[in-house]
mmCIF file of C-alpha atoms in Angstrom:
data_model
loop_
_atom_site.group_PDB
_atom_site.id
_atom_site.type_symbol
_atom_site.label_atom_id
_atom_site.label_comp_id
_atom_site.label_asym_id
_atom_site.label_seq_id
_atom_site.Cartn_x
_atom_site.Cartn_y
_atom_site.Cartn_z
ATOM 1 C CA MET A 1 66.510 273.241 144.123
ATOM 2 C CA SER A 2 67.307 273.128 140.060
ATOM 3 C CA ASP A 3 64.557 272.811 137.840
ATOM 4 C CA SER A 4 65.220 269.308 136.757
ATOM 5 C CA PRO A 5 63.379 266.534 137.902
ATOM 6 C CA THR A 6 64.077 264.685 141.013
ATOM 7 C CA LEU A 7 64.265 261.036 141.452
ATOM 8 C CA ILE A 8 62.666 259.287 143.633
ATOM 9 C CA ALA A 9 64.251 255.820 143.701
ATOM 10 C CA PHE A 10 62.195 252.374 145.011
ATOM 11 C CA PRO A 11 64.941 249.748 145.813
ATOM 12 C CA GLY A 12 63.979 245.707 145.963
ATOM 13 C CA ALA A 13 64.896 242.270 147.982
ATOM 14 C CA ALA A 14 67.490 242.678 150.864
ATOM 15 C CA SER A 15 66.219 246.225 151.797
ATOM 16 C CA TYR A 16 65.228 245.588 155.306
ATOM 17 C CA GLN A 17 66.880 246.435 158.416
ATOM 18 C CA PRO A 18 65.317 245.481 161.590
ATOM 19 C CA GLY A 19 63.950 248.300 163.576
ATOM 20 C CA ALA A 20 64.388 250.756 161.141
ATOM 21 C CA LEU A 21 61.207 252.954 161.291
ATOM 22 C CA ALA A 22 61.791 253.267 164.863
ATOM 23 C CA SER A 23 62.238 256.631 164.796
ATOM 24 C CA LEU A 24 60.846 257.612 162.678
ATOM 25 C CA ALA A 25 57.485 256.372 164.009
ATOM 26 C CA GLU A 26 58.003 258.041 166.969
ATOM 27 C CA LYS A 27 58.179 261.599 165.715
ATOM 28 C CA ASP A 28 54.954 260.205 163.211
ATOM 29 C CA GLY A 29 51.921 258.778 165.205
ATOM 30 C CA THR A 30 50.097 257.388 161.409
ATOM 31 C CA VAL A 31 53.368 254.781 160.905
ATOM 32 C CA ARG A 32 52.116 252.765 163.669
ATOM 33 C CA GLY A 33 48.343 252.735 161.536
ATOM 34 C CA PHE A 34 50.118 252.419 158.469
ATOM 35 C CA LEU A 35 52.287 249.301 159.569
ATOM 36 C CA SER A 36 49.024 246.831 161.146
ATOM 37 C CA VAL A 37 47.232 248.067 157.169
ATOM 38 C CA ILE A 38 50.040 245.856 155.919
ATOM 39 C CA ASP A 39 49.862 243.463 159.360
ATOM 40 C CA GLU A 40 45.983 242.559 157.777
ATOM 41 C CA VAL A 41 46.871 241.884 154.722
ATOM 42 C CA SER A 42 50.540 239.817 155.148
ATOM 43 C CA GLN A 43 47.845 237.542 157.890
ATOM 44 C CA GLU A 44 45.783 236.753 154.534
ATOM 45 C CA PHE A 45 48.704 235.202 153.100
ATOM 46 C CA ASP A 46 49.747 233.479 156.564
ATOM 47 C CA GLY A 47 53.336 235.478 156.829
ATOM 48 C CA GLY A 48 53.355 237.033 160.259
ATOM 49 C CA PRO A 49 53.095 240.907 161.174
ATOM 50 C CA VAL A 50 55.991 243.643 159.927
ATOM 51 C CA THR A 51 54.851 246.089 162.543
ATOM 52 C CA GLY A 52 57.716 244.328 165.093
ATOM 53 C CA PRO A 53 60.128 243.484 162.492
ATOM 54 C CA LEU A 54 60.789 247.784 161.039
ATOM 55 C CA LEU A 55 59.820 249.103 164.715
ATOM 56 C CA GLU A 56 62.226 246.636 166.941
ATOM 57 C CA ARG A 57 65.963 246.843 166.777
ATOM 58 C CA GLY A 58 66.205 243.687 168.531
ATOM 59 C CA GLU A 59 64.030 242.341 165.791
ATOM 60 C CA ARG A 60 64.715 239.501 163.567
ATOM 61 C CA ASP A 61 67.701 240.354 161.204
ATOM 62 C CA LEU A 62 67.657 240.012 156.695
ATOM 63 C CA PRO A 63 68.551 236.606 156.357
ATOM 64 C CA THR A 64 66.851 235.001 159.137
ATOM 65 C CA LEU A 65 63.267 236.503 158.309
ATOM 66 C CA MET A 66 63.421 236.405 154.745
ATOM 67 C CA ARG A 67 63.744 232.321 155.682
ATOM 68 C CA GLU A 68 61.886 232.272 158.325
ATOM 69 C CA ASP A 69 58.851 234.157 156.837
ATOM 70 C CA PRO A 70 59.051 235.357 153.232
ATOM 71 C CA ILE A 71 55.498 236.733 153.011
ATOM 72 C CA ALA A 72 56.712 239.071 156.061
ATOM 73 C CA PHE A 73 59.980 239.758 154.912
ATOM 74 C CA HIS A 74 58.942 240.904 151.280
ATOM 75 C CA LEU A 75 55.786 243.062 152.957
ATOM 76 C CA ALA A 76 58.834 244.783 155.393
ATOM 77 C CA ILE A 77 60.388 246.005 152.412
ATOM 78 C CA TYR A 78 57.326 247.394 151.163
ATOM 79 C CA ALA A 79 56.480 249.094 154.226
ATOM 80 C CA GLY A 80 59.392 250.609 155.110
ATOM 81 C CA ALA A 81 59.853 252.269 151.610
ATOM 82 C CA LEU A 82 56.628 253.516 151.523
ATOM 83 C CA ALA A 83 57.066 254.633 154.800
ATOM 84 C CA ALA A 84 60.169 256.626 153.512
ATOM 85 C CA TYR A 85 57.854 257.791 150.868
ATOM 86 C CA ARG A 86 55.060 259.332 152.855
ATOM 87 C CA ALA A 87 57.494 260.558 154.992
ATOM 88 C CA LEU A 88 59.477 263.037 152.232
ATOM 89 C CA PRO A 89 58.954 266.828 152.427
ATOM 90 C CA GLU A 90 55.446 268.219 150.704
ATOM 91 C CA ARG A 91 56.720 268.661 147.272
ATOM 92 C CA PRO A 92 57.112 272.042 145.680
ATOM 93 C CA GLU A 93 54.575 273.552 143.320
ATOM 94 C CA GLY A 94 55.834 273.101 140.075
ATOM 95 C CA HIS A 95 58.356 270.783 140.566
ATOM 96 C CA ARG A 96 58.330 267.264 138.663
ATOM 97 C CA ARG A 97 59.230 264.336 140.046
ATOM 98 C CA ILE A 98 59.732 260.433 138.690
ATOM 99 C CA LEU A 99 59.379 257.583 140.206
ATOM 100 C CA LEU A 100 61.413 254.657 139.921
ATOM 101 C CA GLY A 101 61.826 251.384 141.034
ATOM 102 C CA LEU A 102 64.647 248.458 141.125
ATOM 103 C CA SER A 103 62.298 244.866 140.749
ATOM 104 C CA LEU A 104 60.281 244.627 143.451
ATOM 105 C CA GLY A 105 60.437 248.417 144.294
ATOM 106 C CA GLU A 106 58.159 248.821 140.863
ATOM 107 C CA VAL A 107 55.466 247.817 143.538
ATOM 108 C CA MET A 108 55.948 250.451 145.872
ATOM 109 C CA ALA A 109 57.098 253.143 143.415
ATOM 110 C CA LEU A 110 53.288 252.635 141.520
ATOM 111 C CA VAL A 111 51.693 252.184 144.830
ATOM 112 C CA ALA A 112 53.303 255.564 144.684
ATOM 113 C CA GLY A 113 52.820 257.081 142.008
ATOM 114 C CA GLY A 114 48.314 255.999 142.846
ATOM 115 C CA ALA A 115 48.018 253.390 140.383
ATOM 116 C CA TYR A 116 47.562 251.012 143.419
ATOM 117 C CA ASP A 117 46.365 251.701 146.673
ATOM 118 C CA VAL A 118 48.651 250.574 149.266
ATOM 119 C CA VAL A 119 46.926 247.332 150.046
ATOM 120 C CA SER A 120 46.281 246.595 146.815
ATOM 121 C CA GLY A 121 50.318 246.914 146.467
ATOM 122 C CA ALA A 122 50.307 245.677 149.567
ATOM 123 C CA ARG A 123 48.781 242.158 147.464
ATOM 124 C CA ILE A 124 50.372 242.046 144.741
ATOM 125 C CA VAL A 125 53.520 241.649 146.873
ATOM 126 C CA ALA A 126 52.178 238.736 149.191
ATOM 127 C CA HIS A 127 50.909 237.207 145.595
ATOM 128 C CA ARG A 128 54.590 237.344 144.162
ATOM 129 C CA THR A 129 56.203 236.178 146.761
ATOM 130 C CA ARG A 130 54.019 232.784 147.440
ATOM 131 C CA LEU A 131 54.144 231.982 143.492
ATOM 132 C CA LEU A 132 57.453 232.499 142.973
ATOM 133 C CA CYS A 133 58.152 230.200 147.128
ATOM 134 C CA ASP A 134 55.966 227.679 145.583
ATOM 135 C CA LEU A 135 56.391 228.000 141.803
ATOM 136 C CA LEU A 136 60.096 228.180 142.261
ATOM 137 C CA GLY A 137 61.638 228.677 145.737
ATOM 138 C CA GLU A 138 65.412 227.071 146.418
ATOM 139 C CA ASP A 139 65.294 225.661 142.939
ATOM 140 C CA THR A 140 66.346 228.992 141.678
ATOM 141 C CA GLY A 141 69.400 230.889 142.164
ATOM 142 C CA ALA A 142 71.166 234.344 141.523
ATOM 143 C CA VAL A 143 74.954 235.538 141.421
ATOM 144 C CA VAL A 144 76.996 238.713 141.459
ATOM 145 C CA LEU A 145 79.384 239.392 138.965
ATOM 146 C CA GLU A 146 81.387 242.463 138.680
ATOM 147 C CA ALA A 147 81.046 242.793 135.310
ATOM 148 C CA ASP A 148 79.063 244.957 132.611
ATOM 149 C CA ALA A 149 76.193 243.095 131.550
ATOM 150 C CA GLU A 150 78.043 242.447 127.705
ATOM 151 C CA ARG A 151 80.952 240.459 130.212
ATOM 152 C CA ALA A 152 78.322 238.133 131.535
ATOM 153 C CA GLU A 153 76.954 237.705 128.461
ATOM 154 C CA HIS A 154 80.128 236.403 127.265
ATOM 155 C CA LEU A 155 80.817 234.345 130.510
ATOM 156 C CA LEU A 156 77.108 232.599 130.444
ATOM 157 C CA ALA A 157 78.438 232.074 125.998
ATOM 158 C CA ALA A 158 81.825 230.475 127.192
ATOM 159 C CA LEU A 159 79.639 228.501 130.166
ATOM 160 C CA GLY A 160 77.180 226.959 127.394
ATOM 161 C CA ASN A 161 74.422 226.527 129.737
ATOM 162 C CA PRO A 162 71.217 227.789 128.415
ATOM 163 C CA SER A 163 69.320 227.937 131.606
ATOM 164 C CA LEU A 164 71.166 230.767 133.050
ATOM 165 C CA ALA A 165 70.402 234.634 131.913
ATOM 166 C CA VAL A 166 70.747 238.368 133.048
ATOM 167 C CA ALA A 167 68.222 239.187 135.335
ATOM 168 C CA VAL A 168 70.038 242.881 136.502
ATOM 169 C CA GLU A 169 72.010 245.545 134.312
ATOM 170 C CA ASN A 170 73.002 247.091 137.890
ATOM 171 C CA THR A 171 75.863 249.035 136.599
ATOM 172 C CA ALA A 172 79.050 248.287 134.105
ATOM 173 C CA THR A 173 81.102 246.537 136.926
ATOM 174 C CA GLN A 174 77.598 245.129 138.368
ATOM 175 C CA THR A 175 75.059 242.396 136.726
ATOM 176 C CA VAL A 176 72.919 239.715 138.333
ATOM 177 C CA VAL A 177 72.539 236.232 137.026
ATOM 178 C CA CYS A 178 69.958 233.798 137.471
ATOM 179 C CA GLY A 179 68.662 230.380 136.785
ATOM 180 C CA PRO A 180 68.565 226.558 138.206
ATOM 181 C CA ALA A 181 70.803 226.903 141.178
ATOM 182 C CA THR A 182 73.092 223.890 140.249
ATOM 183 C CA ALA A 183 73.932 226.328 137.087
ATOM 184 C CA VAL A 184 74.152 229.606 139.189
ATOM 185 C CA GLY A 185 76.997 227.547 141.467
ATOM 186 C CA GLU A 186 78.718 226.870 138.398
ATOM 187 C CA LEU A 187 78.602 230.276 136.743
ATOM 188 C CA HIS A 188 79.804 231.299 140.077
ATOM 189 C CA ASP A 189 82.791 228.460 140.506
ATOM 190 C CA LEU A 190 83.879 229.394 136.528
ATOM 191 C CA ALA A 191 84.000 233.541 137.282
ATOM 192 C CA GLN A 192 85.992 232.821 140.607
ATOM 193 C CA GLN A 193 88.102 230.385 138.270
ATOM 194 C CA LEU A 194 89.150 233.349 135.667
ATOM 195 C CA GLY A 195 89.255 236.182 138.313
ATOM 196 C CA LEU A 196 86.024 237.429 138.040
ATOM 197 C CA ARG A 197 84.235 238.633 141.890
ATOM 198 C CA ALA A 198 81.268 236.655 142.234
ATOM 199 C CA SER A 199 79.026 236.542 144.719
ATOM 200 C CA ARG A 200 75.672 234.108 145.385
ATOM 201 C CA ILE A 201 72.819 235.953 146.887
ATOM 202 C CA ALA A 202 70.896 234.653 149.570
ATOM 203 C CA THR A 203 67.538 234.716 148.442
ATOM 204 C CA PRO A 204 64.136 232.388 148.799
ATOM 205 C CA PHE A 205 64.087 232.766 144.800
ATOM 206 C CA ALA A 206 65.123 233.887 142.032
ATOM 207 C CA SER A 207 63.257 236.635 139.549
ATOM 208 C CA HIS A 208 63.620 237.859 135.721
ATOM 209 C CA HIS A 209 64.518 234.788 133.617
ATOM 210 C CA PRO A 210 62.599 234.141 130.788
ATOM 211 C CA SER A 211 61.609 231.004 131.721
ATOM 212 C CA TYR A 212 59.600 231.655 134.127
ATOM 213 C CA GLN A 213 56.311 233.030 132.287
ATOM 214 C CA HIS A 214 54.475 230.381 133.914
ATOM 215 C CA VAL A 215 54.488 232.288 136.853
ATOM 216 C CA SER A 216 54.316 235.951 135.338
ATOM 217 C CA ASP A 217 50.922 233.944 134.028
ATOM 218 C CA ARG A 218 49.852 233.141 137.182
ATOM 219 C CA LEU A 219 50.447 236.254 139.436
ATOM 220 C CA TRP A 220 48.444 237.878 136.333
ATOM 221 C CA HIS A 221 45.345 235.927 137.104
ATOM 222 C CA ASP A 222 46.397 236.301 141.028
ATOM 223 C CA ILE A 223 45.957 240.396 140.323
ATOM 224 C CA LYS A 224 44.105 241.311 137.157
ATOM 225 C CA GLY A 225 40.950 241.558 139.544
ATOM 226 C CA LEU A 226 42.945 244.917 141.510
ATOM 227 C CA PRO A 227 41.785 248.265 141.004
ATOM 228 C CA GLN A 228 43.723 250.370 138.595
ATOM 229 C CA ARG A 229 43.970 254.348 139.211
ATOM 230 C CA PRO A 230 45.156 257.046 137.448
ATOM 231 C CA LEU A 231 48.392 257.662 137.981
ATOM 232 C CA ARG A 232 49.537 261.145 140.097
ATOM 233 C CA GLU A 233 53.139 261.007 139.867
ATOM 234 C CA PRO A 234 55.556 259.853 136.457
ATOM 235 C CA VAL A 235 56.829 256.367 137.115
ATOM 236 C CA TYR A 236 59.126 255.177 135.343
ATOM 237 C CA SER A 237 59.941 251.079 134.127
ATOM 238 C CA PRO A 238 63.996 249.756 133.964
ATOM 239 C CA ILE A 239 62.284 246.297 132.916
ATOM 240 C CA SER A 240 59.878 247.652 130.161
ATOM 241 C CA GLY A 241 62.309 250.603 129.450
ATOM 242 C CA GLY A 242 60.013 253.663 129.395
ATOM 243 C CA PHE A 243 56.909 254.953 131.706
ATOM 244 C CA TYR A 244 54.393 253.397 132.784
ATOM 245 C CA ARG A 245 50.294 255.215 131.544
ATOM 246 C CA ASP A 246 46.674 255.567 132.568
ATOM 247 C CA GLY A 247 44.937 252.749 130.835
ATOM 248 C CA GLU A 248 47.227 250.289 129.857
ATOM 249 C CA ASP A 249 47.117 246.860 131.835
ATOM 250 C CA LEU A 250 49.106 247.061 134.832
ATOM 251 C CA ALA A 251 48.944 243.179 135.869
ATOM 252 C CA ARG A 252 49.787 241.974 133.267
ATOM 253 C CA ALA A 253 52.580 244.257 133.238
ATOM 254 C CA VAL A 254 54.063 243.768 136.756
ATOM 255 C CA ALA A 255 53.292 240.088 136.457
ATOM 256 C CA ASP A 256 56.166 240.016 133.350
ATOM 257 C CA HIS A 257 58.179 241.612 135.784
ATOM 258 C CA ILE A 258 58.696 237.365 136.717
ATOM 259 C CA SER A 259 60.324 236.319 133.406
ATOM 260 C CA ARG A 260 61.978 239.630 132.053
ATOM 261 C CA PRO A 261 65.172 241.216 132.431
ATOM 262 C CA VAL A 262 66.257 244.489 134.450
ATOM 263 C CA ARG A 263 67.986 247.212 132.805
ATOM 264 C CA LEU A 264 68.680 249.650 135.821
ATOM 265 C CA ARG A 265 71.817 251.077 133.941
ATOM 266 C CA THR A 266 70.271 251.595 130.717
ATOM 267 C CA ALA A 267 67.469 253.029 132.523
ATOM 268 C CA LEU A 268 69.514 255.623 134.524
ATOM 269 C CA GLN A 269 71.323 256.983 131.047
ATOM 270 C CA LEU A 270 68.523 257.613 129.695
ATOM 271 C CA LEU A 271 66.266 259.434 132.204
ATOM 272 C CA HIS A 272 69.847 261.240 133.321
ATOM 273 C CA SER A 273 70.169 262.546 129.734
ATOM 274 C CA THR A 274 66.651 264.082 130.002
ATOM 275 C CA GLY A 275 67.933 266.402 132.462
ATOM 276 C CA VAL A 276 67.527 264.497 135.898
ATOM 277 C CA GLU A 277 69.503 265.023 138.077
ATOM 278 C CA GLU A 278 69.019 264.777 141.998
ATOM 279 C CA PHE A 279 67.846 261.429 143.277
ATOM 280 C CA ILE A 280 66.164 260.741 147.017
ATOM 281 C CA GLU A 281 66.408 256.534 147.535
ATOM 282 C CA CYS A 282 63.043 255.556 149.773
ATOM 283 C CA ALA A 283 63.538 252.662 151.871
ATOM 284 C CA ALA A 284 64.277 251.045 155.250
ATOM 285 C CA ARG A 285 67.675 250.450 154.448
ATOM 286 C CA PRO A 286 69.052 252.135 150.803
ATOM 287 C CA LEU A 287 70.877 250.273 148.560
ATOM 288 C CA LEU A 288 70.537 251.512 145.404
ATOM 289 C CA THR A 289 72.344 255.046 146.342
ATOM 290 C CA PRO A 290 75.716 253.338 145.161
ATOM 291 C CA LEU A 291 74.377 251.946 142.078
ATOM 292 C CA ILE A 292 72.748 255.542 141.246
ATOM 293 C CA ALA A 293 75.584 256.993 141.488
ATOM 294 C CA THR A 294 77.485 255.618 139.701
ATOM 295 C CA VAL A 295 75.336 256.692 135.926
ATOM 296 C CA LEU A 296 74.028 260.045 137.345
ATOM 297 C CA THR A 297 76.718 262.763 137.440
ATOM 298 C CA PRO A 298 79.620 263.076 139.867
ATOM 299 C CA GLY A 299 78.634 265.705 142.248
ATOM 300 C CA ALA A 300 74.931 265.082 141.826
ATOM 301 C CA PRO A 301 73.014 265.602 145.360
ATOM 302 C CA ALA A 302 71.282 262.449 147.350
ATOM 303 C CA ARG A 303 69.929 261.817 149.785
ATOM 304 C CA THR A 304 68.396 259.028 151.301
ATOM 305 C CA GLU A 305 64.678 258.206 153.604
ATOM 306 C CA PRO A 306 64.231 257.896 156.684
ATOM 307 C CA ALA A 307 67.807 258.787 157.540
ATOM 308 C CA GLU A 308 68.129 256.880 160.627
ATOM 309 C CA ARG A 309 71.461 255.342 160.602
ATOM 310 C CA ARG A 310 75.776 256.573 160.544
ATOM 311 C CA SER A 311 75.387 259.425 158.390
ATOM 312 C CA VAL A 312 77.647 258.216 155.300
ATOM 313 C CA PRO A 313 80.434 261.191 153.906
ATOM 314 C CA PRO A 314 78.992 261.849 150.277
ATOM 315 C CA GLN A 315 82.162 260.565 148.278
ATOM 316 C CA GLN A 316 81.741 257.947 150.076
ATOM 317 C CA ARG A 317 78.495 257.395 148.969
ATOM 318 C CA ARG A 318 79.879 257.747 145.498
ATOM 319 C CA GLU A 319 82.261 254.876 144.646
ATOM 320 C CA THR A 320 81.428 252.211 142.555
ATOM 321 C CA ALA A 321 79.389 249.533 143.909
ATOM 322 C CA LEU A 322 82.312 246.617 143.650
ATOM 323 C CA PRO A 323 85.506 249.435 144.075
ATOM 324 C CA ALA A 324 88.766 247.554 142.271
ATOM 325 C CA PRO A 325 90.440 244.834 144.618
ATOM 326 C CA GLU A 326 93.630 246.335 145.935
ATOM 327 C CA ILE A 327 96.775 244.067 145.165
ATOM 328 C CA PRO A 328 98.356 242.270 147.841
ATOM 329 C CA VAL A 329 102.021 243.148 148.222
ATOM 330 C CA ALA A 330 104.521 240.710 147.036
ATOM 331 C CA ALA A 331 106.530 239.215 149.819
ATOM 332 C CA PRO A 332 104.875 236.530 151.626
ATOM 333 C CA ALA A 333 102.226 236.679 154.540
ATOM 334 C CA PRO A 334 100.085 234.837 156.476
ATOM 335 C CA PRO A 335 96.161 235.080 154.481
ATOM 336 C CA GLY A 336 95.089 237.371 156.944
ATOM 337 C CA GLU A 337 97.449 239.689 157.515
ATOM 338 C CA THR A 338 97.345 240.880 153.661
ATOM 339 C CA CYS A 339 93.510 240.551 154.174
ATOM 340 C CA THR A 340 91.709 243.235 151.391
ATOM 341 C CA PHE A 341 88.396 244.694 152.037
ATOM 342 C CA ASP A 342 86.454 242.731 149.256
ATOM 343 C CA GLU A 343 87.806 239.259 150.084
ATOM 344 C CA LEU A 344 86.179 240.600 153.781
ATOM 345 C CA ARG A 345 83.262 241.726 152.403
ATOM 346 C CA ALA A 346 82.759 238.183 150.077
ATOM 347 C CA VAL A 347 82.659 236.424 153.589
ATOM 348 C CA TYR A 348 79.696 239.038 155.061
ATOM 349 C CA VAL A 349 78.022 239.033 151.486
ATOM 350 C CA GLU A 350 77.520 235.039 151.826
ATOM 351 C CA ALA A 351 77.048 234.757 155.841
ATOM 352 C CA LEU A 352 74.430 237.535 155.150
ATOM 353 C CA GLY A 353 73.176 237.632 152.125
ATOM 354 C CA TYR A 354 72.844 241.006 151.878
ATOM 355 C CA PRO A 355 74.650 243.538 148.439
ATOM 356 C CA PRO A 356 78.428 243.493 148.029
ATOM 357 C CA GLU A 357 77.527 247.289 147.690
ATOM 358 C CA ALA A 358 75.523 246.872 151.801
ATOM 359 C CA PHE A 359 79.491 247.061 152.956
ATOM 360 C CA GLU A 360 81.582 249.846 153.259
ATOM 361 C CA PRO A 361 84.558 250.655 155.315
ATOM 362 C CA GLU A 362 82.094 252.941 157.228
ATOM 363 C CA THR A 363 79.253 250.310 157.253
ATOM 364 C CA ASP A 364 78.656 249.639 161.438
ATOM 365 C CA LEU A 365 76.935 246.437 161.370
ATOM 366 C CA GLU A 366 74.832 246.774 163.664
ATOM 367 C CA ALA A 367 73.470 250.373 163.459
ATOM 368 C CA ASP A 368 73.439 250.356 159.596
ATOM 369 C CA LEU A 369 71.976 247.349 159.384
ATOM 370 C CA GLY A 370 71.455 245.528 162.318
ATOM 371 C CA ILE A 371 73.602 242.451 162.810
ATOM 372 C CA THR A 372 73.414 241.672 166.376
ATOM 373 C CA SER A 373 76.807 240.941 168.662
ATOM 374 C CA MET A 374 76.222 237.315 168.566
ATOM 375 C CA ARG A 375 76.044 236.527 164.884
ATOM 376 C CA GLN A 376 78.643 239.351 164.187
ATOM 377 C CA THR A 377 80.946 237.474 167.003
ATOM 378 C CA GLU A 378 79.818 233.931 164.745
ATOM 379 C CA ILE A 379 80.873 235.016 161.473
ATOM 380 C CA LEU A 380 84.305 236.992 161.907
ATOM 381 C CA GLY A 381 84.667 233.003 163.412
ATOM 382 C CA LYS A 382 84.215 232.207 160.327
ATOM 383 C CA VAL A 383 86.306 234.926 158.369
ATOM 384 C CA LEU A 384 89.007 233.305 161.297
ATOM 385 C CA ASN A 385 88.802 230.171 159.526
ATOM 386 C CA ARG A 386 88.742 231.471 155.734
ATOM 387 C CA PHE A 387 92.479 233.154 156.737
ATOM 388 C CA GLU A 388 93.640 229.456 158.505
ATOM 389 C CA LEU A 389 93.806 232.328 161.767
ATOM 390 C CA ALA A 390 93.855 231.897 165.861
ATOM 391 C CA ASP A 391 90.484 231.802 167.324
ATOM 392 C CA LEU A 392 89.096 234.878 168.626
ATOM 393 C CA PRO A 393 90.961 235.901 172.103
ATOM 394 C CA ASP A 394 89.526 235.177 175.654
ATOM 395 C CA SER A 395 89.362 238.831 176.462
ATOM 396 C CA PHE A 396 87.815 240.249 172.314
ATOM 397 C CA ALA A 397 85.145 242.551 172.453
ATOM 398 C CA VAL A 398 83.574 242.624 169.272
ATOM 399 C CA SER A 399 81.845 245.758 170.412
ATOM 400 C CA ALA A 400 85.104 247.041 169.686
ATOM 401 C CA TYR A 401 85.280 246.863 166.457
ATOM 402 C CA PRO A 402 81.688 247.686 165.092
ATOM 403 C CA THR A 403 82.232 249.162 161.444
ATOM 404 C CA MET A 404 83.587 246.808 158.780
ATOM 405 C CA GLY A 405 87.377 248.898 158.046
ATOM 406 C CA GLU A 406 87.786 248.244 161.814
ATOM 407 C CA ILE A 407 87.245 244.795 161.791
ATOM 408 C CA LEU A 408 89.157 244.322 158.331
ATOM 409 C CA GLU A 409 92.225 246.287 160.325
ATOM 410 C CA PHE A 410 91.652 243.324 163.260
ATOM 411 C CA VAL A 411 91.797 240.637 160.823
ATOM 412 C CA ARG A 412 94.693 241.976 159.715
ATOM 413 C CA ALA A 413 96.525 243.066 163.030
ATOM 414 C CA HIS A 414 95.136 239.376 164.366
ATOM 415 C CA ALA A 415 97.093 237.614 161.634
ATOM 416 C CA ALA A 416 100.168 239.483 161.704
ATOM 417 C CA PRO A 417 103.067 237.139 164.049
ATOM 418 C CA ALA A 418 104.656 238.516 167.163
ATOM 419 C CA PRO A 419 107.506 240.572 167.166
ATOM 420 C CA GLY A 420 110.961 238.322 166.765
ATOM 421 C CA ALA A 421 108.465 235.668 165.035
ATOM 422 C CA GLY A 422 109.721 234.408 161.770
ATOM 423 C CA LYS A 423 107.479 234.500 159.079
#
């Protein structure tokens, strides 16, 4: 291990996968007890347990749990990330680590860093979720654009709707914008008209918008009494643009996350300039690795915890979150026959609400994302409808096409005319 600090990263929303901790729980007998503590907090807020969703692979998938029980959904993300952090090897003496979270992940980073205990952190997550659902909910929305923050700002200016704001600056090719749901829809349509890839994010609420200060104030009121402790490890905030300090009002800082933008790319650039090269992502379902790798050096070591899924080749993990679109051939062909990976991915993003970077050619929909075969078949039907293709044959078995790359090959082959048929 080098002398440079290791970045420990915690993702936010969407980093849930059913049964993600099953293997870890078999190896570590303390996992169930840890999850039971989170279950008790969830019950305080009328949410369901997180133990089942995180230990049972046949549990509800991401969009279902998010829709049916947002409290349990966000606490499952919280619990999964901290369980992964607890499973990390002991830090070598003298080796420095820096903790960083994206959006909701900042709460996990603060708990891991020692500023809050596990129960207090869970209560912050629950209070935050309940307030955002009650005060914002379905009236708000978010869209991810294939653009840097500056280009996204230009697009907002062109639309001329001041109710929209940049919420998250992920990478040089990915920015999240949020605001009223209707305005977000208009931005999505404008981006597509201009040839800019855009995907609506399935979420029970938006956050990181300056007009949500009233929600921040309510959250601060609800969590200001939670006990705050000295930090054991440094925690860097992509929202405040600096390290948290002992003695500052962390409840106020955490509450203000809701009304301030996340500058992940800027934070990573700064940390890299100070010598950070290695990173580990702690999550039930890692999402930040492809984002972080676009900013840190191309050869930077990276791994995720817990590693319970099919391994992805390092060169694949280091692709940008939204690769450049393929250029279709000029010859006339049925839409499905010229379907690009990005077009296919857009259907799955829309159907499942997962971020675009969750889908790569090697992604196994069931093993990596916990999507049941029934749900896969349903979405594939949407794909065939989108590209005006024939229905699935009676002999079709979705298990024969487990990865996104194999599904793309099937769609193209399904669209191809029979031998001798005219086009």
